[in-house]
CSV table of C-alpha atoms in Angstrom, one decimal:
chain,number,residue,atom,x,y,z
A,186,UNK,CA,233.5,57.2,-68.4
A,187,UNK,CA,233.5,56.4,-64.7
A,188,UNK,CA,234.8,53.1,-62.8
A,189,UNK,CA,232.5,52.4,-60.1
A,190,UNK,CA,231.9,49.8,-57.6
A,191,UNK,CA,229.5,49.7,-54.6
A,192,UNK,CA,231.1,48.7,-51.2
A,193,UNK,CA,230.7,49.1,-47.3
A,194,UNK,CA,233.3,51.1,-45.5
A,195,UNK,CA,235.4,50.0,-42.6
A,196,UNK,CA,235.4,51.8,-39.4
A,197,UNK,CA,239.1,53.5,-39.5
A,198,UNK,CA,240.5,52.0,-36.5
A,199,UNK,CA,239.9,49.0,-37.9
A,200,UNK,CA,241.4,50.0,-41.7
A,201,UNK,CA,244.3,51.2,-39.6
A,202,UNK,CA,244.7,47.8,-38.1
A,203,UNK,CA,244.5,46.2,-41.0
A,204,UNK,CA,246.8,48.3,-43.0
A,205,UNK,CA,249.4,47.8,-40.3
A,206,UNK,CA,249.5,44.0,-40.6
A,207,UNK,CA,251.4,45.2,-43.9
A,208,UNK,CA,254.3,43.6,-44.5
A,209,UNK,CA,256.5,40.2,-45.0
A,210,UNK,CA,255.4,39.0,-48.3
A,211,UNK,CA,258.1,40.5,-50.3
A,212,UNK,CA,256.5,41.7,-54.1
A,213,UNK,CA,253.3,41.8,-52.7
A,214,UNK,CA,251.3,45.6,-53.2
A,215,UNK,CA,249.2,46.4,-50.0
A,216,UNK,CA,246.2,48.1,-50.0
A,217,UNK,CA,246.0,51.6,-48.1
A,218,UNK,CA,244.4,51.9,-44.5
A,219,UNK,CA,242.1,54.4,-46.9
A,220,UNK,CA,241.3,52.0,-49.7
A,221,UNK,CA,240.0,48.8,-47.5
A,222,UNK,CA,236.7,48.3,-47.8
A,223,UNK,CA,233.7,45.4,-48.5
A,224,UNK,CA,232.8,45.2,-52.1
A,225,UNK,CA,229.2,44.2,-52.7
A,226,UNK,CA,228.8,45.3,-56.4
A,227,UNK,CA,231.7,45.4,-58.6
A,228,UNK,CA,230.5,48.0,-61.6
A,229,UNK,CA,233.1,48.4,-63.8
A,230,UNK,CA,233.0,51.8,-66.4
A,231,UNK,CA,229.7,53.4,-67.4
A,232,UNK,CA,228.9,57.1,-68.6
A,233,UNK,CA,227.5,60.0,-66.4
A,234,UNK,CA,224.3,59.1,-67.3
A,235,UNK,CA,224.3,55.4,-66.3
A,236,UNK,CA,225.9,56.3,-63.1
A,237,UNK,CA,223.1,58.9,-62.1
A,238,UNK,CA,220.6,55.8,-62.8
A,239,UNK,CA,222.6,53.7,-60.5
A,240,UNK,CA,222.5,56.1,-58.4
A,241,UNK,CA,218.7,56.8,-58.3
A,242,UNK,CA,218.6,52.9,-57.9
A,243,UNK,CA,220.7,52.4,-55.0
A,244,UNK,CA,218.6,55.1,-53.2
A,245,UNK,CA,215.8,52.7,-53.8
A,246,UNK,CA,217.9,50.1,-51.6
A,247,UNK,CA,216.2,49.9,-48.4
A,248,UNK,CA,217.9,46.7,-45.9
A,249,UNK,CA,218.5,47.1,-42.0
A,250,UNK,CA,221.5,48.2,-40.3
A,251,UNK,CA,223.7,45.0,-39.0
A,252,UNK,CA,226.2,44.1,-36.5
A,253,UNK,CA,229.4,42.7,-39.1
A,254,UNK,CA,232.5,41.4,-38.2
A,255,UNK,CA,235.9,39.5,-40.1
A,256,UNK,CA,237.2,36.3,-39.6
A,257,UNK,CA,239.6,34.4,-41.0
A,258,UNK,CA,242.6,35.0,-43.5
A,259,UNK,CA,242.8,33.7,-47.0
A,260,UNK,CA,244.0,34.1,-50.8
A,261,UNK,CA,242.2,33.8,-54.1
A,262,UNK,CA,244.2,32.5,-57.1
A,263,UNK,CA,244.9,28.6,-56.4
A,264,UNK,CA,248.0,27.4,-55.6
A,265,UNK,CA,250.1,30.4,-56.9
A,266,UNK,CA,247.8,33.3,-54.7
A,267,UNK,CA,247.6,36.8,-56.2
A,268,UNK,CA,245.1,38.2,-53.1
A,269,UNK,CA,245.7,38.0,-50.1
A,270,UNK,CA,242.1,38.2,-48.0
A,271,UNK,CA,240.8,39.1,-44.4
A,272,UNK,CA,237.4,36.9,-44.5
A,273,UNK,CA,234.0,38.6,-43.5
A,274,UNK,CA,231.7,37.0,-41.3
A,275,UNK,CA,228.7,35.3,-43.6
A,276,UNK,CA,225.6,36.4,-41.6
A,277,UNK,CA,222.2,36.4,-43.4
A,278,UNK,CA,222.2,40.3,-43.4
A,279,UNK,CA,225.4,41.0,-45.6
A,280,UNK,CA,223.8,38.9,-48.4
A,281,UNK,CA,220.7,40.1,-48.3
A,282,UNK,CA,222.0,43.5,-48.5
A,283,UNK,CA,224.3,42.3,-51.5
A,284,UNK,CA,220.9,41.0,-53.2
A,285,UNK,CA,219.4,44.2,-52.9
A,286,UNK,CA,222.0,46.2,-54.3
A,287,UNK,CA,222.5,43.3,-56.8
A,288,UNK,CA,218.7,44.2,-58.1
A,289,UNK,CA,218.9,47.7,-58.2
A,290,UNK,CA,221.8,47.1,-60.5
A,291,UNK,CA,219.3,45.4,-62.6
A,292,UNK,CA,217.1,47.9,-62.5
A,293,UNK,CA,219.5,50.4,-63.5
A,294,UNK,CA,220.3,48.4,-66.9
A,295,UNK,CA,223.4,46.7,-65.6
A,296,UNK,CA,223.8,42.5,-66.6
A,297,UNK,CA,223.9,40.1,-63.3
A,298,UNK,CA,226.8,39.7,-62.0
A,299,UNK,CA,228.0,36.3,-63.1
A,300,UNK,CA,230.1,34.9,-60.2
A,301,UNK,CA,229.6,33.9,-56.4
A,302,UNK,CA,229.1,36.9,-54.1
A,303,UNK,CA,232.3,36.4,-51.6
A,304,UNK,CA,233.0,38.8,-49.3
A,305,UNK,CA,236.3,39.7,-48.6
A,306,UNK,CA,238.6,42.6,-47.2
A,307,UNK,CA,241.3,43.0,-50.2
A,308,UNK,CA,244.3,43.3,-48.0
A,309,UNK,CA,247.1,42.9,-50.8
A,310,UNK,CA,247.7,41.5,-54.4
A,311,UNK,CA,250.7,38.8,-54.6
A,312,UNK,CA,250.8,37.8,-58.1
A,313,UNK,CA,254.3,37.6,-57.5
A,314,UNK,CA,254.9,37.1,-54.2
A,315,UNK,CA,256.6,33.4,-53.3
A,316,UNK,CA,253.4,31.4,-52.3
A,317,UNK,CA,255.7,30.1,-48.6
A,318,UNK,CA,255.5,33.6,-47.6
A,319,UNK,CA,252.0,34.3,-48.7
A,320,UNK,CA,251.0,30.9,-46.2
A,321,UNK,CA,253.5,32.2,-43.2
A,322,UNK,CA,251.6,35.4,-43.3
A,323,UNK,CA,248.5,33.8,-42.9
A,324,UNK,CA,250.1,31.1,-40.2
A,325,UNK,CA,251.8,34.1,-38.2
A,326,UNK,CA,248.7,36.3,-37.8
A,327,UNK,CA,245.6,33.3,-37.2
A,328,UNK,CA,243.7,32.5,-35.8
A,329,UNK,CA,242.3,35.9,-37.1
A,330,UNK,CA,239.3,37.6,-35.8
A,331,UNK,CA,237.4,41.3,-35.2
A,332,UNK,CA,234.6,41.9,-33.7
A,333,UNK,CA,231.6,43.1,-35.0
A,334,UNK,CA,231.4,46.9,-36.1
A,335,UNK,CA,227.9,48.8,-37.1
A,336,UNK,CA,227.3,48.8,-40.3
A,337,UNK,CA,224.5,51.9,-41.2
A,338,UNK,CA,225.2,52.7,-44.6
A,339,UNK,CA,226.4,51.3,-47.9
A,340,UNK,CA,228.8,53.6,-50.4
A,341,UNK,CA,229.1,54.5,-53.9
A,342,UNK,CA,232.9,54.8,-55.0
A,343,UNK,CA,234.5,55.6,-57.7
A,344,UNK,CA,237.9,54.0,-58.7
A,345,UNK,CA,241.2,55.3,-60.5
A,346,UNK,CA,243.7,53.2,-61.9
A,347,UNK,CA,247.4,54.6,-61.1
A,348,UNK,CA,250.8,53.6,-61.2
A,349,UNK,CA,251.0,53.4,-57.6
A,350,UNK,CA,247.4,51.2,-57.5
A,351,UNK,CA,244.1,52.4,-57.1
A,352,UNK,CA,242.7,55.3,-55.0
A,353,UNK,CA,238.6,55.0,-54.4
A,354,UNK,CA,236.7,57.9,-53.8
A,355,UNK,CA,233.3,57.7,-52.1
A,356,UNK,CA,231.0,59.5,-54.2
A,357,UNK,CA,228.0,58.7,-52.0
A,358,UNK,CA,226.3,57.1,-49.3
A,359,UNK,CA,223.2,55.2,-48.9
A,360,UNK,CA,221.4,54.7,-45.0
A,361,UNK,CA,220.4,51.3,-43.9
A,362,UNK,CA,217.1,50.9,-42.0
A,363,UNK,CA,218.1,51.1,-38.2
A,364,UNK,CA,216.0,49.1,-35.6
């Protein structure tokens, strides 16, 4: 079994600047400069064979390359956070991308997913971090912004678990139409 989830990449200046805003939330596990990314299909585990039919579907995938950028900081988990978030900016083409991949994940046998597509940069987890901190983080570094990078292709990663958090491999990559 493979855990797999289908995500864009970040341009690595950017992951590096993210990755360096790292720090001041004490217990909280940041995500490597190499591990950022935009999820737009969470997978989960499937066999080999599912995940050559995923991948014959996402090949299918056909959407137009898009200008993307991030904006805003937040954190999922109520009042007690346990992610911390850069926000991506909501334009028309990053969720009809999503929608795409979302059907060819139908096609390739896999259940809907069930919640709200909301895209996000996953910059740390916090489930212990003292909630003050978590909100001076966000205070110290907004108004937050970037400006739009290319985005050309979509990925296909693969995830392992480990002690010291995940590591994502990109197992392959999918072209977006370009104008």
């Amino acid at each position: 079994m493979i855990r797999l989830f289908v995500a864009l990449s970040l341009p690595d200046a950017l992951a590096e600047r993210l990755a360096a805003m790292a720090g001041g939330i004490p217990e909280a596990r940041w995500s490597e400069a190499r591990n950022l990314h935009i999820t737009l299909r969470f997978i989960g585990e499937v066999d080999e064979a599912q995940a050559a039919d995923i991948d014959a579907a996402l090949l299918g995938v056909r959407a137009a390359a898009f200008p993307l950028g991030l904006e805003g900081l937040g954190t999922f988990g109520g009042r007690v956070a346990h992610t911390l978030w850069a926000g991506v900016e909501r334009v028309p083409a990053l969720f009809h991308l999503q929608e795409r991949v979302e059907a060819a994940m139908g096609r390739a046998g896999l259940v809907a997913e069930g919640r709200k597509y909301t895209p996000h940069v996953t910059l740390a987890r916090c489930k212990a971090s003292p909630p003050g901190r978590v909100q001076d983080f966000i205070s110290h570094h907004s108004p937050f912004r970037v400006a739009p990078f290319a985005v050309d292709h979509f990925h296909l990663y693969q995830s392992h678990l480990g002690r010291g958090g995940p590591d994502y491999r990109r197992l392959a990559d999918y072209p977006l139409d370009s104008k």
